[in-house]
PDB file of N, CA, C and O in Angstrom:
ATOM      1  N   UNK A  17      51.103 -33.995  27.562  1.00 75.00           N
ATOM      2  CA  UNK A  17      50.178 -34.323  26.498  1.00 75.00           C
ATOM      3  C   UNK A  17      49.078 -33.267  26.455  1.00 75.00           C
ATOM      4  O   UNK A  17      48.587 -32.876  27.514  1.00 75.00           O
ATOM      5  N   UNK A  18      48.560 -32.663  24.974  1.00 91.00           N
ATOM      6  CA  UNK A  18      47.666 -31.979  25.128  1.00 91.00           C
ATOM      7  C   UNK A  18      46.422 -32.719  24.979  1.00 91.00           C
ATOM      8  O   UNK A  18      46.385 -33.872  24.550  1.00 91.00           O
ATOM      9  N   UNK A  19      45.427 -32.059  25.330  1.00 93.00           N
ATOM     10  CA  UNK A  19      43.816 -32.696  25.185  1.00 93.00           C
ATOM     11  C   UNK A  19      43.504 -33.608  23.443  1.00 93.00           C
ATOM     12  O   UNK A  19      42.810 -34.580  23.146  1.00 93.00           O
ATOM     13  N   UNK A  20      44.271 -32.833  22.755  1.00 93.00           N
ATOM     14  CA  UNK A  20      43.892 -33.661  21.507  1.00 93.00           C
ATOM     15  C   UNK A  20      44.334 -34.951  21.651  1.00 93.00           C
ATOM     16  O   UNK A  20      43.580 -35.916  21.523  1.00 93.00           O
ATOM     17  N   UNK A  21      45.928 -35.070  22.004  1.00 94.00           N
ATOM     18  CA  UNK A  21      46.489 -36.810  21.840  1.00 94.00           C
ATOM     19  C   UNK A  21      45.737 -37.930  22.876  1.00 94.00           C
ATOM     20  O   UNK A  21      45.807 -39.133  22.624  1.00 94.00           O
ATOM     21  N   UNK A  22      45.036 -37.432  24.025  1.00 94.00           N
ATOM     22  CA  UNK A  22      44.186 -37.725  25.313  1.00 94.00           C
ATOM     23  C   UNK A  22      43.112 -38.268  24.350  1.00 94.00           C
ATOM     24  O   UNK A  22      42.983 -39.482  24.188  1.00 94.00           O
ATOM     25  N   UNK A  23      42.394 -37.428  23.755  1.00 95.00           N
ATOM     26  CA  UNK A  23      40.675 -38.115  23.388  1.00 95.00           C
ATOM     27  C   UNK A  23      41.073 -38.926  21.885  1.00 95.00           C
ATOM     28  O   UNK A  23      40.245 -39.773  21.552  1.00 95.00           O
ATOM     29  N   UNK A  24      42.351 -38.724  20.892  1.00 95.00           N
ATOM     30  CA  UNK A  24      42.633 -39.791  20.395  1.00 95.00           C
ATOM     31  C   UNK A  24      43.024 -40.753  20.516  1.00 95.00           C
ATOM     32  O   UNK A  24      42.777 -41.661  19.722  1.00 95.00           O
ATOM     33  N   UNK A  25      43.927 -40.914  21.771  1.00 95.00           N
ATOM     34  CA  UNK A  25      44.788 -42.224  22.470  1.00 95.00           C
ATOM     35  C   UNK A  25      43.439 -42.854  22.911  1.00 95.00           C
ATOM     36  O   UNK A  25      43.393 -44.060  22.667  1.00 95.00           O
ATOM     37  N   UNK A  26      42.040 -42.204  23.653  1.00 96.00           N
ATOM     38  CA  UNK A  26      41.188 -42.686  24.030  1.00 96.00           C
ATOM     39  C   UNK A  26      40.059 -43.580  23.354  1.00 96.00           C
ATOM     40  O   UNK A  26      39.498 -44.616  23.710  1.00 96.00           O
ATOM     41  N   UNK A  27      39.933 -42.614  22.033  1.00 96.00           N
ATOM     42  CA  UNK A  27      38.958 -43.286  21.136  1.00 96.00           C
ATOM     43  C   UNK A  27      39.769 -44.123  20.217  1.00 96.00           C
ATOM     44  O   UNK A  27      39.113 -44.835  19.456  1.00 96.00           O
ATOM     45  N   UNK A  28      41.188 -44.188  20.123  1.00 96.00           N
ATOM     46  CA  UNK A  28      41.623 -45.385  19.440  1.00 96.00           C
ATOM     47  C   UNK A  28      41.477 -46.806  20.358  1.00 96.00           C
ATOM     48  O   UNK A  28      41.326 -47.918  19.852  1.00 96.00           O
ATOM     49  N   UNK A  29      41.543 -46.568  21.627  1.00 96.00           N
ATOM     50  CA  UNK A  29      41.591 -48.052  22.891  1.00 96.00           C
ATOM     51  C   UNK A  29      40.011 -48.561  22.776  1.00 96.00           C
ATOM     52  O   UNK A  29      39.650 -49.727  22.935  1.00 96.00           O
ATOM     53  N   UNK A  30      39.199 -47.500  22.483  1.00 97.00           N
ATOM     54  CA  UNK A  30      37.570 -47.686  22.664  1.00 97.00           C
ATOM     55  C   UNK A  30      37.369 -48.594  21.488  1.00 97.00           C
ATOM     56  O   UNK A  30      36.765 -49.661  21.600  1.00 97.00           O
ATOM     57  N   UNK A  31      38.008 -48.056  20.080  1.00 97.00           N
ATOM     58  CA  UNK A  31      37.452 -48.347  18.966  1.00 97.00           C
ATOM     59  C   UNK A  31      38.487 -50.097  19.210  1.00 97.00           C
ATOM     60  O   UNK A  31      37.765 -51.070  18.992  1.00 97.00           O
ATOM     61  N   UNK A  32      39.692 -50.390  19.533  1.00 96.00           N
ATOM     62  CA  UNK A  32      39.968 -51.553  19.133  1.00 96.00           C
ATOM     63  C   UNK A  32      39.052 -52.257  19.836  1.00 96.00           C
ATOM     64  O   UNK A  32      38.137 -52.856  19.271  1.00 96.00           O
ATOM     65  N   UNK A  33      39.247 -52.247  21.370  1.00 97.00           N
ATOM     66  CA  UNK A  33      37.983 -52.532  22.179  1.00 97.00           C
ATOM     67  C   UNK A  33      36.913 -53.650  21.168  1.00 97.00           C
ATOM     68  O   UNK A  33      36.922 -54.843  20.864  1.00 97.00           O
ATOM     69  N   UNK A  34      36.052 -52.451  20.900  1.00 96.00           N
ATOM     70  CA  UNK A  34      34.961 -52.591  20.318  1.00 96.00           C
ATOM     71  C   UNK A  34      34.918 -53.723  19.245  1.00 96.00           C
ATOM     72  O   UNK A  34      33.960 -54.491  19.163  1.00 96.00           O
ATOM     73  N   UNK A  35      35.777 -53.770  18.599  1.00 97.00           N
ATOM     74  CA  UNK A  35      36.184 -54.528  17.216  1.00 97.00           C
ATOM     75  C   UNK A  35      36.519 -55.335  17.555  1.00 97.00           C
ATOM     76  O   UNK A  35      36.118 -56.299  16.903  1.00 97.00           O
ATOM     77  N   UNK A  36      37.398 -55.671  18.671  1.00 96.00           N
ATOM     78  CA  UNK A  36      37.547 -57.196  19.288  1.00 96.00           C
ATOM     79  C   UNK A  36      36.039 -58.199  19.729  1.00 96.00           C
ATOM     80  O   UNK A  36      35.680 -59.365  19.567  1.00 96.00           O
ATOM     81  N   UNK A  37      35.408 -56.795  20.441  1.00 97.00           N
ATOM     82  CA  UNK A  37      34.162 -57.960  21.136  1.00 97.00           C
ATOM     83  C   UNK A  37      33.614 -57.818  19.636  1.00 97.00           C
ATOM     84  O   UNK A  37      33.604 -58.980  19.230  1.00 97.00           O
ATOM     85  N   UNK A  38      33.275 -57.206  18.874  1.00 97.00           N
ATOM     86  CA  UNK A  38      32.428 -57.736  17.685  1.00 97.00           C
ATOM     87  C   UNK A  38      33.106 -58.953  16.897  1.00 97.00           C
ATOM     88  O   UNK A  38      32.421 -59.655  16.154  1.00 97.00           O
ATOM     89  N   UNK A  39      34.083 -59.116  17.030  1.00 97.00           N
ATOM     90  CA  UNK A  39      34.536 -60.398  16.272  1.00 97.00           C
ATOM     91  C   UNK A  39      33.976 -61.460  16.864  1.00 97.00           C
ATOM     92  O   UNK A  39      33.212 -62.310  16.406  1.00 97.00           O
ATOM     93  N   UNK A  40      34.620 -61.267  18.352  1.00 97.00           N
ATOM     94  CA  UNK A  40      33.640 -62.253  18.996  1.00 97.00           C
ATOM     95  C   UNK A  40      32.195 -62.424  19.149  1.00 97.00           C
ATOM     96  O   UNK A  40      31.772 -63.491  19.595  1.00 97.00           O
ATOM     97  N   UNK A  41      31.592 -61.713  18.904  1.00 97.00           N
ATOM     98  CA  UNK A  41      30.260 -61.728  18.554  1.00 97.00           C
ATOM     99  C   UNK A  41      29.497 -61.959  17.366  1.00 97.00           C
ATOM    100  O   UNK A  41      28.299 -62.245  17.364  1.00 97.00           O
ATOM    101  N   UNK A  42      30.322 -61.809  16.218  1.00 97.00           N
ATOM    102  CA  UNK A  42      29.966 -62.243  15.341  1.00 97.00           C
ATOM    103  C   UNK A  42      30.707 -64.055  15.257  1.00 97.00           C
ATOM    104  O   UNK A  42      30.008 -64.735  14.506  1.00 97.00           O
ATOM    105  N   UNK A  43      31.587 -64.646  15.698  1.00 96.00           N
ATOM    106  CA  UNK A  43      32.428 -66.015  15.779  1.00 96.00           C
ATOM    107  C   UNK A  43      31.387 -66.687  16.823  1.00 96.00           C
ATOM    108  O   UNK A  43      31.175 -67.812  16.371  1.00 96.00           O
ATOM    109  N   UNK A  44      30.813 -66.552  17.739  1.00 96.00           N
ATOM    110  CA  UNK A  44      29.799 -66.960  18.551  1.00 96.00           C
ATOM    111  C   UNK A  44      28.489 -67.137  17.867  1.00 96.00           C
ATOM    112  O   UNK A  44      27.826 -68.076  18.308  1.00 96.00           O
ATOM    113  N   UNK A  45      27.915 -66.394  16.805  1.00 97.00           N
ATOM    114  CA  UNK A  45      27.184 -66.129  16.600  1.00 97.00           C
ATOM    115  C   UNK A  45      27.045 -67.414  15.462  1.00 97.00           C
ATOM    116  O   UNK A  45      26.103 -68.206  15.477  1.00 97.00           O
ATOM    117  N   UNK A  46      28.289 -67.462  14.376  1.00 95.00           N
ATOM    118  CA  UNK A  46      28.325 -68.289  13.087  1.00 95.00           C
ATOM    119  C   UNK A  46      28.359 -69.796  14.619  1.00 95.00           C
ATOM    120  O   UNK A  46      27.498 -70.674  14.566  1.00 95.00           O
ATOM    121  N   UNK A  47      28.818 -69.802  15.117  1.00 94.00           N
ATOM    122  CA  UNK A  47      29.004 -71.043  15.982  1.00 94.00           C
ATOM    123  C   UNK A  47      27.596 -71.404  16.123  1.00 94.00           C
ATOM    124  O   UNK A  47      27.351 -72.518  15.659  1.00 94.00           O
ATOM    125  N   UNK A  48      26.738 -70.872  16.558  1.00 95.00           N
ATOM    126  CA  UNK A  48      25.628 -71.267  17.087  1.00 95.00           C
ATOM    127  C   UNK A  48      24.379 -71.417  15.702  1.00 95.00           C
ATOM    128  O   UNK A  48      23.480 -72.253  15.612  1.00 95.00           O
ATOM    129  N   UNK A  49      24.670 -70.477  14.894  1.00 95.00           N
ATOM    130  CA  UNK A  49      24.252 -71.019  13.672  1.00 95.00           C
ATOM    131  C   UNK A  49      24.657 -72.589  13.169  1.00 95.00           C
ATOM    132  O   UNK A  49      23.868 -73.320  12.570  1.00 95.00           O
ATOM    133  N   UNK A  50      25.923 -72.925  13.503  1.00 92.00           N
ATOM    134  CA  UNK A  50      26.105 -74.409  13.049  1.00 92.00           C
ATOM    135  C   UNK A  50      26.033 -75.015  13.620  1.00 92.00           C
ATOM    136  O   UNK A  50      26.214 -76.095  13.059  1.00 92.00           O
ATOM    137  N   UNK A  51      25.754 -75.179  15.092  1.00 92.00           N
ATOM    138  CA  UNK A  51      25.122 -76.112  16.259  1.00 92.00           C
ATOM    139  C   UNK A  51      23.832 -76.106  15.904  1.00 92.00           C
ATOM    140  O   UNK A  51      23.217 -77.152  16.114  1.00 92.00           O
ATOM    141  N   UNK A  52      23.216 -75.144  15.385  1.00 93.00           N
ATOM    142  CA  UNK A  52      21.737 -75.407  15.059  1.00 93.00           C
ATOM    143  C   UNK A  52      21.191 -76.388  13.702  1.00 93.00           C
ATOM    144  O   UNK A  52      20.215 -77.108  13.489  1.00 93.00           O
ATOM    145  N   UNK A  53      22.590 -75.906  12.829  1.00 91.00           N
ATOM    146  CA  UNK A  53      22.479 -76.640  11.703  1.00 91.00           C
ATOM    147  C   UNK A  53      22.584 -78.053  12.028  1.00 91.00           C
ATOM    148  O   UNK A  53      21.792 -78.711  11.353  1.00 91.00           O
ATOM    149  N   UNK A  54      23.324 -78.787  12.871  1.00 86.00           N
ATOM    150  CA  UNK A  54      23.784 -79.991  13.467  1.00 86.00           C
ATOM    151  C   UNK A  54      22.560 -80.705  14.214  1.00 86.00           C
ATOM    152  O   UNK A  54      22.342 -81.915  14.269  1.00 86.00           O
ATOM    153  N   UNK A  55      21.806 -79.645  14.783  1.00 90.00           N
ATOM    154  CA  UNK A  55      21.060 -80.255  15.641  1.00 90.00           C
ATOM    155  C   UNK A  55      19.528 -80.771  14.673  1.00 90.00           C
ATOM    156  O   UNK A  55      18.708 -81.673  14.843  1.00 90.00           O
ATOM    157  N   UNK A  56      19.675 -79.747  13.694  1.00 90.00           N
ATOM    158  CA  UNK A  56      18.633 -80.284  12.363  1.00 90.00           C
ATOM    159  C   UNK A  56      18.573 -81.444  12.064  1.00 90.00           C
ATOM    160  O   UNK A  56      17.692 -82.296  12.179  1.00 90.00           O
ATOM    161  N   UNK A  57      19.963 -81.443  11.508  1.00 82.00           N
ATOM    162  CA  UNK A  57      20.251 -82.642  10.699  1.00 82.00           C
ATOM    163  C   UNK A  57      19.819 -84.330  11.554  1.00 82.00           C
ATOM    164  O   UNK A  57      19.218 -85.327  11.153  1.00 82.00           O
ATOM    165  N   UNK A  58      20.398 -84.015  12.698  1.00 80.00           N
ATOM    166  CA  UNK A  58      20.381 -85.206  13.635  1.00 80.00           C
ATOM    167  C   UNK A  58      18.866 -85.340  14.270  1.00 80.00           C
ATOM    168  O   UNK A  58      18.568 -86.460  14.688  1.00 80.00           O
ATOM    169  N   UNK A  59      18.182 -84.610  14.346  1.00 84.00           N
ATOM    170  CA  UNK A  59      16.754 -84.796  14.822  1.00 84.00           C
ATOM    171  C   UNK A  59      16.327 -85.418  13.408  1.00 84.00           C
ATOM    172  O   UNK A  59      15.894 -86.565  13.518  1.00 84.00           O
ATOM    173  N   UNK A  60      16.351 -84.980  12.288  1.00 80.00           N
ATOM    174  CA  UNK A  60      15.741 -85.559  10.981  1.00 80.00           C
ATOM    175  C   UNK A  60      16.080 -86.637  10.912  1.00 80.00           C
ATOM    176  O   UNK A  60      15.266 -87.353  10.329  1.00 80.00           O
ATOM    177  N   UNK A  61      17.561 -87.454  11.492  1.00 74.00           N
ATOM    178  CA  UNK A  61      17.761 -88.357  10.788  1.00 74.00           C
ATOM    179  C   UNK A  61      17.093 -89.517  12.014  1.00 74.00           C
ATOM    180  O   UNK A  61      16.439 -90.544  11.829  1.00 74.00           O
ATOM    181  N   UNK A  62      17.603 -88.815  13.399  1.00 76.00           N
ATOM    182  CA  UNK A  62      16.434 -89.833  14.532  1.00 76.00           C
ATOM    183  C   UNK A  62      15.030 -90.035  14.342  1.00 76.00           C
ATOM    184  O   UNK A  62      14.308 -90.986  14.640  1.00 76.00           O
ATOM    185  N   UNK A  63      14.790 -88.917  13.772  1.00 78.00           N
ATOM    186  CA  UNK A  63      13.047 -89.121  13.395  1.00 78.00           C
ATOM    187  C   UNK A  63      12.755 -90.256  11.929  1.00 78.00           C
ATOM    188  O   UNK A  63      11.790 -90.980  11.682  1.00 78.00           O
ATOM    189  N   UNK A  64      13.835 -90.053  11.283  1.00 72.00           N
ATOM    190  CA  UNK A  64      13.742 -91.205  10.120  1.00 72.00           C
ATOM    191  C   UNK A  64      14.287 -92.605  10.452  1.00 72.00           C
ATOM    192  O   UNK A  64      14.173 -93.633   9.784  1.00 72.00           O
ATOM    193  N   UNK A  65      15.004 -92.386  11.824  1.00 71.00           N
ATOM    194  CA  UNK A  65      15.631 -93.798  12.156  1.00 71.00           C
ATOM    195  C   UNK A  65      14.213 -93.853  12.779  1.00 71.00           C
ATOM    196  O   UNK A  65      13.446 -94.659  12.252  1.00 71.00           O
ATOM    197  N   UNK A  66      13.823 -93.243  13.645  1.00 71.00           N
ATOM    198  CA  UNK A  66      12.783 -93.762  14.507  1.00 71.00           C
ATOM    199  C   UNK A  66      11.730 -94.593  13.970  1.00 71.00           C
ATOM    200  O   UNK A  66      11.414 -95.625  14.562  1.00 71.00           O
ATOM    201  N   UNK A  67      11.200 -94.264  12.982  1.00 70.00           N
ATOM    202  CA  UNK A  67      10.043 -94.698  11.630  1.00 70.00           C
ATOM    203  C   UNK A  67      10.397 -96.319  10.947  1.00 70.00           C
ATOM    204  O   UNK A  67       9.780 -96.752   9.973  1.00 70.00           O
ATOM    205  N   UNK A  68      11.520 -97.107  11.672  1.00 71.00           N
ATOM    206  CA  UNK A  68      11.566 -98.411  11.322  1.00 71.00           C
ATOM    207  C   UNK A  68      13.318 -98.381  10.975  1.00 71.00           C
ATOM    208  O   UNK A  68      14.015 -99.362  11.232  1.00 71.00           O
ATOM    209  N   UNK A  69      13.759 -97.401  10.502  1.00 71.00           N
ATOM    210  CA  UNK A  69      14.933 -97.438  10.050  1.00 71.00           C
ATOM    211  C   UNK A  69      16.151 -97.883  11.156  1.00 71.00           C
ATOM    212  O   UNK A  69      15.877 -98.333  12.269  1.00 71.00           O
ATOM    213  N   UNK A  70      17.372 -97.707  10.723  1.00 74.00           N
ATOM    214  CA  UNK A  70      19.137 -98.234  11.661  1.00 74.00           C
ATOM    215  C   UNK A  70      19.673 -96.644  11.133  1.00 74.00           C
ATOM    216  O   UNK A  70      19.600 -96.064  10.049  1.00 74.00           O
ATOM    217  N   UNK A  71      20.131 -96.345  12.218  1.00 71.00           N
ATOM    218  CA  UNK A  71      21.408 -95.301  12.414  1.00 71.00           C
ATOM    219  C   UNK A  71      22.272 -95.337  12.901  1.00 71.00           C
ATOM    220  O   UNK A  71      22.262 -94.929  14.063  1.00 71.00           O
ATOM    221  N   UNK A  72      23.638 -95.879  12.277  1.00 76.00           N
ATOM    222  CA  UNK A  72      24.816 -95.578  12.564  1.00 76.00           C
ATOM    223  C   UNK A  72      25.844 -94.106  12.627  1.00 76.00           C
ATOM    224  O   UNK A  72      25.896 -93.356  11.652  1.00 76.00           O
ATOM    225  N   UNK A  73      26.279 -93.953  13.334  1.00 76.00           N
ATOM    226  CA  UNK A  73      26.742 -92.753  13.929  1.00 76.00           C
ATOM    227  C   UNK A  73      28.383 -92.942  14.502  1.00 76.00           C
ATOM    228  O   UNK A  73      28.850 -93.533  15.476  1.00 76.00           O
ATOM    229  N   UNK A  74      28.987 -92.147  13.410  1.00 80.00           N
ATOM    230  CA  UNK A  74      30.276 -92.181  14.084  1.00 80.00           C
ATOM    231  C   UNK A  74      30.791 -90.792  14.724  1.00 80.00           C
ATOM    232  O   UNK A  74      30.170 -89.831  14.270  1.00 80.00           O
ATOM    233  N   UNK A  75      31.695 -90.491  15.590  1.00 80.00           N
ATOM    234  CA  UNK A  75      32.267 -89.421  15.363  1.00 80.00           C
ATOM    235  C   UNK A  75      33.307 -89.209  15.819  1.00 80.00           C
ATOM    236  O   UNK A  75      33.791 -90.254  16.253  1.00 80.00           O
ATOM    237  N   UNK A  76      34.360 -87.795  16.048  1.00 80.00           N
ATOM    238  CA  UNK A  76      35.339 -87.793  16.052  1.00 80.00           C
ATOM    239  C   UNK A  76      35.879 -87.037  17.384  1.00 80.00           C
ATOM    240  O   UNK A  76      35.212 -86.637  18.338  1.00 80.00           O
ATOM    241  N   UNK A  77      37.456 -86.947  17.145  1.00 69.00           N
ATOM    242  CA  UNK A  77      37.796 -85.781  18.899  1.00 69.00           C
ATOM    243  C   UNK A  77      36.946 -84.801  18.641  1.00 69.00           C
ATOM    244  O   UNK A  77      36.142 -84.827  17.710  1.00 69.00           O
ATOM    245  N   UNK A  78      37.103 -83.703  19.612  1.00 73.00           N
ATOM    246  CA  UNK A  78      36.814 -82.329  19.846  1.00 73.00           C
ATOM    247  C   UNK A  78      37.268 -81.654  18.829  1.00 73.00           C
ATOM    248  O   UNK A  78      36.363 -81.145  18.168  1.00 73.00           O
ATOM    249  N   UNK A  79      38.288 -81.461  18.462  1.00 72.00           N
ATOM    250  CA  UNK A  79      39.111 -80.769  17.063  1.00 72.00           C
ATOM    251  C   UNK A  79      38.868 -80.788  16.053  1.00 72.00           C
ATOM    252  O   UNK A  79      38.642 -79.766  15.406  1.00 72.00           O
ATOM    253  N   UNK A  80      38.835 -82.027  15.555  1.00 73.00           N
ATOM    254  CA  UNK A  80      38.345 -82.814  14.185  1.00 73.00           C
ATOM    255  C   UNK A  80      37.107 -82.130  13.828  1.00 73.00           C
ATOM    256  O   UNK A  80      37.179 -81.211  13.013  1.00 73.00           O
ATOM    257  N   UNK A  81      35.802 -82.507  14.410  1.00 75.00           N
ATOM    258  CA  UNK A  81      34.606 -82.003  15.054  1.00 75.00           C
ATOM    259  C   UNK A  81      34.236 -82.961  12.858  1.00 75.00           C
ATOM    260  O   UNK A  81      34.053 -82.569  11.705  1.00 75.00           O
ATOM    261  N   UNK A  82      34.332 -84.107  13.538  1.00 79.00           N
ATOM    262  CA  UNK A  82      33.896 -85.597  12.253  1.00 79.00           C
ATOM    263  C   UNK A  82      32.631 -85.949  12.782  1.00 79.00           C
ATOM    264  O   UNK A  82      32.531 -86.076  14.003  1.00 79.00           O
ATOM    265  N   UNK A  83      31.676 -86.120  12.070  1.00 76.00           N
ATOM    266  CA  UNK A  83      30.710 -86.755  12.142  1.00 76.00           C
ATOM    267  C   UNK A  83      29.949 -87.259  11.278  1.00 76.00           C
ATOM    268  O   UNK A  83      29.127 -86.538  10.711  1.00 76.00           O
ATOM    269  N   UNK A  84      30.060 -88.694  10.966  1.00 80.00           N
ATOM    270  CA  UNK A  84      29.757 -89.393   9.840  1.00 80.00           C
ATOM    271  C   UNK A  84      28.150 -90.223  10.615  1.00 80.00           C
ATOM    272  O   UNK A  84      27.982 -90.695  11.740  1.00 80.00           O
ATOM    273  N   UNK A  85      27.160 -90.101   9.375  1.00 74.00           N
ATOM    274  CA  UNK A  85      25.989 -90.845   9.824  1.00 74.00           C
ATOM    275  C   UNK A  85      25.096 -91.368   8.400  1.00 74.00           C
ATOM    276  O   UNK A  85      24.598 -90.864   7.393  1.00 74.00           O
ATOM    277  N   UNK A  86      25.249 -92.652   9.011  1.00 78.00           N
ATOM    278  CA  UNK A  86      24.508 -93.731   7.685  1.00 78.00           C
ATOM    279  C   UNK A  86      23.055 -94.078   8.302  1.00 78.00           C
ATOM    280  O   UNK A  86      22.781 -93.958   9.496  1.00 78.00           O
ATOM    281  N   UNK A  87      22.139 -94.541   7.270  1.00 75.00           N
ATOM    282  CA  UNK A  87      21.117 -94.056   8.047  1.00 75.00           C
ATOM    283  C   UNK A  87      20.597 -95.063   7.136  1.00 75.00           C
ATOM    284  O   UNK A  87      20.428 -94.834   5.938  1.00 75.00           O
ATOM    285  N   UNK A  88      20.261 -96.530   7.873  1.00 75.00           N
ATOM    286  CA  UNK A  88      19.728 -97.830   6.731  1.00 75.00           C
ATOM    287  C   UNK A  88      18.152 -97.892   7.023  1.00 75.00           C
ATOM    288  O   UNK A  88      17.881 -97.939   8.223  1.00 75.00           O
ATOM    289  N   UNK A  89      17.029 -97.902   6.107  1.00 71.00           N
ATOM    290  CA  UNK A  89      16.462 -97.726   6.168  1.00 71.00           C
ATOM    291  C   UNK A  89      15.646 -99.302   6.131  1.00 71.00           C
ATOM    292  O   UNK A  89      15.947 -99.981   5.150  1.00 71.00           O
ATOM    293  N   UNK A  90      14.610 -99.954   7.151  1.00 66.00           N
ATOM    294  CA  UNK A  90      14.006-101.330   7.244  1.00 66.00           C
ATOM    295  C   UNK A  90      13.038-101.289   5.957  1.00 66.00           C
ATOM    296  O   UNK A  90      12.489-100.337   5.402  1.00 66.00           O
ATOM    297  N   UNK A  91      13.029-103.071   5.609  1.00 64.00           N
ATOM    298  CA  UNK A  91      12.359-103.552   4.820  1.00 64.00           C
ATOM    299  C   UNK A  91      11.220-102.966   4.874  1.00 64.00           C
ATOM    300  O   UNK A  91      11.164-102.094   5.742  1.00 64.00           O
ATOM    301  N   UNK A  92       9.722-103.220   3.892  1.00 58.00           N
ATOM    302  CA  UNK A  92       8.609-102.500   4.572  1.00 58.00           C
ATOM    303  C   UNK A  92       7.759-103.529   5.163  1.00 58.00           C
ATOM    304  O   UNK A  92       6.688-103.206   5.678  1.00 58.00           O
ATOM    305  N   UNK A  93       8.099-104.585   5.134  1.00 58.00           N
ATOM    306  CA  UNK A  93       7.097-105.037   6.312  1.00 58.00           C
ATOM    307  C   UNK A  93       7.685-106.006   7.464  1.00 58.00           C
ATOM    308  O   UNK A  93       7.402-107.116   7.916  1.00 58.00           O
ATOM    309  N   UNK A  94       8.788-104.862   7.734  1.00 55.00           N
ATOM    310  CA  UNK A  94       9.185-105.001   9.189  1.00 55.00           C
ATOM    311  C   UNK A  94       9.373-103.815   9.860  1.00 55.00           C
ATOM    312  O   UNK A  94       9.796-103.777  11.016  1.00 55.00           O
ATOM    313  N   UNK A  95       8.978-102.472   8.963  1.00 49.00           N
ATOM    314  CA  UNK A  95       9.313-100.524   9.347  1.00 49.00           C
ATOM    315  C   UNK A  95       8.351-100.917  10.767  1.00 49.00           C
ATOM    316  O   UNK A  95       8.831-100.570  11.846  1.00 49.00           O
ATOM    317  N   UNK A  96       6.823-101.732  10.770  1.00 51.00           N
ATOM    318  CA  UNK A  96       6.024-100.929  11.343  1.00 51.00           C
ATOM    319  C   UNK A  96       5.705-102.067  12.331  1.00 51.00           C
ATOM    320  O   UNK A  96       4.673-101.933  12.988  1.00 51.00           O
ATOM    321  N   UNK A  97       6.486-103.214  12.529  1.00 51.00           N
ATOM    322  CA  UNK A  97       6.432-104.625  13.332  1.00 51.00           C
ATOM    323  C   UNK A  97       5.514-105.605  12.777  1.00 51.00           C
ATOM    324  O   UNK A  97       4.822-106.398  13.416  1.00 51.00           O
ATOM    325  N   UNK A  98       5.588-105.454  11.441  1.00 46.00           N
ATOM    326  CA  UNK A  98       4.676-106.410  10.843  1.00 46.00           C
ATOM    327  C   UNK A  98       5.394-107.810  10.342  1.00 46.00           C
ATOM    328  O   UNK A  98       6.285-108.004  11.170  1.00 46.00           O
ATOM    329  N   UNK A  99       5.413-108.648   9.576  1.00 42.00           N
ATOM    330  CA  UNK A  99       5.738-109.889   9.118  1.00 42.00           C
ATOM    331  C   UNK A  99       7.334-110.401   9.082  1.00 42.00           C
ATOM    332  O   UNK A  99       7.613-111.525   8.665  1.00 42.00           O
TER     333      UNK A  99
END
């Protein structure tokens, strides 16, 4: 082999390399963007259950990745332990 097919055989292994971990880095990245989105949603809705309201919460396997949440909100004068 001469020196040319050497530093192309080389920088083609570098470059797939590279393009692999960026996928993964960008697939990690959208992941954790939607764990954050998830974790929004569910603090808002505990903080609105918390305020007098009922939260029901279902969810699903690992795979599925289902999560259904109803969120009944109390009369008003029982939100705050009144009558």
């Amino acid at each position: 082999m001469d020196s040319a097919t050497v530093v192309v055989t080389i920088i083609s292994i570098v470059t797939a390399k590279g393009c692999g971990l960026l996928g993964l880095w960008l697939r990690l990245r959208w992941r954790v963007q939607q764990e954050l989105a998830r974790q929004r949603c569910l603090t808002g809705a505990l903080r609105a259950a918390g305020a007098g309201g009922r939260l029901e919460v279902e969810t699903s396997g690992m795979n599925g990745q289902l999560l259904r949440m109803r969120l009944l909100t109390a009369p008003a004068g029982k939100a705050r332990g009144g009558v």
